[in-house]
Short mmCIF file of C-alpha atoms in Angstrom, two decimals:
data_model
loop_
_atom_site.label_atom_id
_atom_site.label_comp_id
_atom_site.label_asym_id
_atom_site.label_seq_id
_atom_site.Cartn_x
_atom_site.Cartn_y
_atom_site.Cartn_z
CA ASP A 1 22.35 18.55 3.55
CA GLN A 2 24.86 16.17 1.99
CA GLN A 3 25.59 13.33 4.34
CA VAL A 4 27.74 11.47 1.83
CA LYS A 5 30.31 13.51 -0.06
CA GLN A 6 32.31 12.58 -3.11
CA ASN A 7 34.35 15.69 -3.69
CA SER A 8 35.99 14.66 -6.97
CA PRO A 9 33.51 14.82 -9.85
CA SER A 10 35.95 13.03 -12.13
CA LEU A 11 39.22 11.09 -12.12
CA SER A 12 41.50 9.92 -14.93
CA VAL A 13 43.85 6.96 -14.44
CA GLN A 14 46.19 5.13 -16.77
CA GLU A 15 45.23 1.55 -17.62
CA GLY A 16 47.06 -0.89 -15.33
CA ARG A 17 47.57 1.65 -12.54
CA ILE A 18 45.65 1.98 -9.28
CA SER A 19 42.39 3.97 -9.17
CA ILE A 20 41.50 5.46 -5.78
CA LEU A 21 38.02 6.86 -5.27
CA ASN A 22 37.25 8.75 -2.09
CA CYS A 23 34.16 9.37 -0.01
CA ASP A 24 33.51 11.31 3.20
CA TYR A 25 30.49 11.06 5.46
CA THR A 26 29.17 13.28 8.19
CA ASN A 27 27.52 11.00 10.74
CA SER A 28 29.66 8.73 12.92
CA MET A 29 26.57 6.57 13.53
CA PHE A 30 26.62 5.27 9.93
CA ASP A 31 27.64 1.63 10.10
CA TYR A 32 27.29 0.11 6.64
CA PHE A 33 28.89 1.44 3.49
CA LEU A 34 28.67 0.40 -0.15
CA TRP A 35 30.20 1.20 -3.53
CA TYR A 36 28.27 1.01 -6.80
CA LYS A 37 29.35 1.38 -10.41
CA LYS A 38 27.05 2.80 -13.08
CA TYR A 39 27.31 2.72 -16.87
CA PRO A 40 25.10 5.01 -18.97
CA ALA A 41 21.59 3.65 -19.61
CA GLU A 42 22.02 0.95 -16.96
CA GLY A 43 21.14 0.68 -13.30
CA PRO A 44 23.86 0.89 -10.63
CA THR A 45 25.76 -2.35 -10.06
CA PHE A 46 26.81 -3.32 -6.53
CA LEU A 47 30.59 -3.68 -6.19
CA ILE A 48 31.57 -4.10 -2.56
CA SER A 49 30.44 -3.21 0.95
CA ILE A 50 31.94 -2.84 4.41
CA SER A 51 30.49 -2.68 7.89
CA SER A 52 31.88 -0.41 10.57
CA ILE A 53 33.33 -3.34 12.54
CA LYS A 54 35.95 -3.76 9.82
CA ASP A 55 38.48 -1.39 8.30
CA LYS A 56 39.13 -3.25 5.06
CA ASN A 57 37.25 -5.53 2.71
CA GLU A 58 38.64 -7.02 -0.47
CA ASP A 59 37.00 -8.67 -3.48
CA GLY A 60 39.25 -9.39 -6.42
CA ARG A 61 40.56 -6.14 -7.88
CA PHE A 62 38.38 -4.06 -5.54
CA THR A 63 39.31 -3.11 -1.98
CA VAL A 64 37.37 -0.77 0.29
CA PHE A 65 39.09 0.93 3.22
CA LEU A 66 37.19 2.50 6.10
CA ASN A 67 38.70 5.12 8.42
CA LYS A 68 36.07 5.69 11.10
CA SER A 69 37.96 8.37 12.98
CA ALA A 70 38.23 10.44 9.80
CA LYS A 71 34.74 9.44 8.60
CA HIS A 72 36.32 8.52 5.29
CA LEU A 73 36.20 5.55 2.98
CA SER A 74 37.99 4.79 -0.24
CA LEU A 75 37.71 2.30 -3.07
CA HIS A 76 40.91 0.98 -4.63
CA ILE A 77 40.83 -0.70 -8.04
CA VAL A 78 44.01 -2.55 -9.00
CA PRO A 79 44.87 -2.92 -11.80
CA SER A 80 42.54 -0.49 -13.57
CA GLN A 81 40.99 -1.80 -16.78
CA PRO A 82 39.18 -0.03 -19.65
CA GLY A 83 35.85 -1.54 -18.54
CA ASP A 84 36.21 0.24 -15.21
CA SER A 85 35.37 3.55 -16.90
CA ALA A 86 32.04 4.44 -15.28
CA VAL A 87 30.48 6.58 -12.57
CA TYR A 88 31.17 5.29 -9.05
CA PHE A 89 28.76 6.01 -6.21
CA CYS A 90 29.55 5.75 -2.53
CA ALA A 91 26.49 4.91 -0.41
CA VAL A 92 25.62 4.53 3.27
CA ASN A 93 22.86 2.96 5.32
CA ARG A 94 20.93 5.63 7.21
CA ASP A 95 17.90 4.35 9.15
CA ASP A 96 17.43 1.42 6.76
CA LYS A 97 17.70 3.71 3.75
CA ILE A 98 20.59 3.49 1.30
CA ILE A 99 21.70 7.05 0.55
CA PHE A 100 24.05 7.83 -2.34
CA GLY A 101 26.80 10.37 -2.86
CA LYS A 102 26.91 12.43 -6.05
CA GLY A 103 29.35 10.09 -7.76
CA THR A 104 32.80 10.26 -9.33
CA ARG A 105 33.30 9.65 -13.06
CA LEU A 106 36.34 7.44 -13.60
CA HIS A 107 38.11 7.51 -16.96
CA ILE A 108 40.65 4.78 -17.65
CA LEU A 109 43.15 6.01 -20.20
CA PRO A 110 44.83 3.63 -22.68
CA ASP B 1 21.93 -9.52 -17.37
CA THR B 2 20.28 -7.84 -14.43
CA GLU B 3 18.15 -10.01 -12.14
CA VAL B 4 15.73 -7.16 -11.58
CA THR B 5 13.61 -6.55 -14.67
CA GLN B 6 11.90 -3.23 -15.33
CA THR B 7 9.34 -2.45 -18.02
CA PRO B 8 9.02 -0.43 -20.11
CA LYS B 9 12.56 0.73 -20.84
CA HIS B 10 11.29 4.07 -22.15
CA LEU B 11 8.00 5.88 -21.58
CA VAL B 12 6.68 9.17 -22.92
CA MET B 13 3.48 10.45 -21.35
CA GLY B 14 1.43 13.60 -21.30
CA MET B 15 0.55 15.44 -18.12
CA THR B 16 -3.02 14.09 -18.16
CA ASN B 17 -2.09 10.46 -18.79
CA LYS B 18 -2.12 7.54 -16.35
CA LYS B 19 0.64 4.99 -16.75
CA SER B 20 2.41 2.34 -14.67
CA LEU B 21 6.00 1.24 -14.31
CA LYS B 22 6.61 -2.42 -13.51
CA CYS B 23 9.42 -4.22 -11.72
CA GLU B 24 10.00 -7.92 -11.12
CA GLN B 25 12.64 -9.89 -9.22
CA HIS B 26 13.00 -13.63 -8.65
CA MET B 27 15.86 -13.64 -6.16
CA GLY B 28 13.57 -14.22 -3.18
CA HIS B 29 14.33 -10.76 -1.86
CA ARG B 30 11.92 -9.38 0.73
CA ALA B 31 12.57 -5.68 0.26
CA MET B 32 11.89 -3.64 -2.88
CA TYR B 33 12.59 -0.02 -3.65
CA TRP B 34 11.83 2.80 -6.07
CA TYR B 35 14.52 5.38 -6.74
CA LYS B 36 14.47 8.40 -9.05
CA GLN B 37 17.59 9.63 -10.80
CA LYS B 38 17.94 12.87 -12.72
CA ALA B 39 20.87 13.62 -15.03
CA LYS B 40 24.22 14.00 -13.27
CA LYS B 41 22.60 13.41 -9.86
CA PRO B 42 22.66 10.42 -7.50
CA PRO B 43 19.68 8.07 -7.20
CA GLU B 44 17.13 9.47 -4.71
CA LEU B 45 15.01 7.13 -2.63
CA MET B 46 11.24 7.34 -3.14
CA PHE B 47 9.65 4.26 -1.53
CA VAL B 48 10.63 1.10 0.34
CA TYR B 49 8.53 -2.03 0.64
CA SER B 50 9.45 -4.62 3.23
CA TYR B 51 7.58 -7.95 3.22
CA GLU B 52 5.08 -6.43 0.79
CA LYS B 53 4.21 -3.55 3.12
CA LEU B 54 5.15 0.07 2.50
CA SER B 55 7.73 0.91 5.14
CA ILE B 56 9.24 4.16 3.85
CA ASN B 57 7.73 6.99 1.79
CA GLU B 58 10.20 9.82 1.33
CA SER B 59 7.48 12.48 1.17
CA VAL B 60 6.81 11.68 -2.47
CA PRO B 61 3.91 13.60 -4.12
CA SER B 62 0.67 11.62 -4.38
CA ARG B 63 0.83 11.66 -8.18
CA PHE B 64 3.25 8.74 -7.65
CA SER B 65 1.48 5.71 -6.19
CA PRO B 66 3.43 2.52 -5.41
CA GLU B 67 1.95 -0.95 -5.22
CA CYS B 68 3.46 -4.29 -4.23
CA PRO B 69 1.07 -7.07 -5.41
CA ASN B 70 3.39 -9.82 -4.16
CA SER B 71 6.96 -10.35 -3.03
CA SER B 72 8.26 -10.51 -6.61
CA LEU B 73 6.44 -7.55 -8.14
CA LEU B 74 6.54 -3.81 -7.61
CA ASN B 75 4.57 -1.23 -9.55
CA LEU B 76 4.68 2.55 -9.67
CA HIS B 77 1.43 4.15 -10.85
CA LEU B 78 1.78 7.58 -12.41
CA HIS B 79 -0.97 10.18 -12.78
CA ALA B 80 -0.97 13.89 -13.62
CA LEU B 81 2.80 14.14 -13.71
CA GLN B 82 4.73 17.32 -14.39
CA PRO B 83 7.58 17.81 -16.89
CA GLU B 84 10.02 18.07 -13.96
CA ASP B 85 9.15 14.45 -13.10
CA SER B 86 11.05 13.36 -16.21
CA ALA B 87 13.88 11.14 -14.97
CA LEU B 88 15.24 7.60 -14.83
CA TYR B 89 13.14 5.51 -12.42
CA LEU B 90 15.08 2.68 -10.86
CA CYS B 91 13.71 -0.34 -9.08
CA ALA B 92 15.87 -2.32 -6.67
CA SER B 93 15.55 -5.29 -4.36
CA SER B 94 17.50 -6.62 -1.38
CA GLN B 95 17.37 -9.49 1.08
CA GLY B 96 16.48 -7.09 3.88
CA THR B 97 16.52 -3.39 4.56
CA GLY B 98 19.59 -1.48 5.64
CA TYR B 99 22.42 -4.04 5.78
CA SER B 100 21.99 -5.80 2.45
CA PRO B 101 23.19 -4.47 -0.90
CA LEU B 102 20.56 -3.30 -3.33
CA HIS B 103 20.32 -4.96 -6.72
CA PHE B 104 19.05 -2.54 -9.34
CA GLY B 105 17.19 -2.96 -12.59
CA ASN B 106 18.18 -0.93 -15.64
CA GLY B 107 15.45 1.59 -15.08
CA THR B 108 12.62 3.19 -17.02
CA ARG B 109 13.50 6.45 -18.79
CA LEU B 110 10.38 8.59 -18.31
CA THR B 111 9.66 11.74 -20.30
CA VAL B 112 6.65 13.86 -19.37
CA THR B 113 5.50 16.22 -22.11
#
């Protein structure tokens, strides 16, 4: 049973534009959310996190938005750069376990 | 460079072999993790160690045996694996469990023949 859903397997965005990656979750008790980026043949790299007491967290080009009523979070990357091409995983804390969504492959087009 | 180091990078083993995967971190983290990732799938949690004690085992078959000799080291002992166990095995560490981000190594690519 998928508790963290990333419904877009892939996304293509023009370099310099905004990339928006989406994630839905099923349990309103989840209270800590993370985004990871993964290149082939490397481990996932932590990007940004947010706790449920906030609705926005920003770190440089990366901003995560949390909509608790919709059980939805999104990652905004502005401006998108070629090095952002990777697989992005949404993750949640469930009972002290970090559980990952299936990922979205982001392609940044020149 | 990742601050979590995993060795070896690649491993090929037969179904009767015994081998070990090793993981080391020097960030002073107190929690360490093993995840398994198959192609085009998300990482799946296998084990969690907190303060050198096994705190979570996600019903992993006994042919996988974790060990945490000290707070910096984590091993995964492998015995009598099956071809379907072929995957990328990722080690991670964090300051604590649950509300701290995980820092991953680059993984060991395991092939069971």
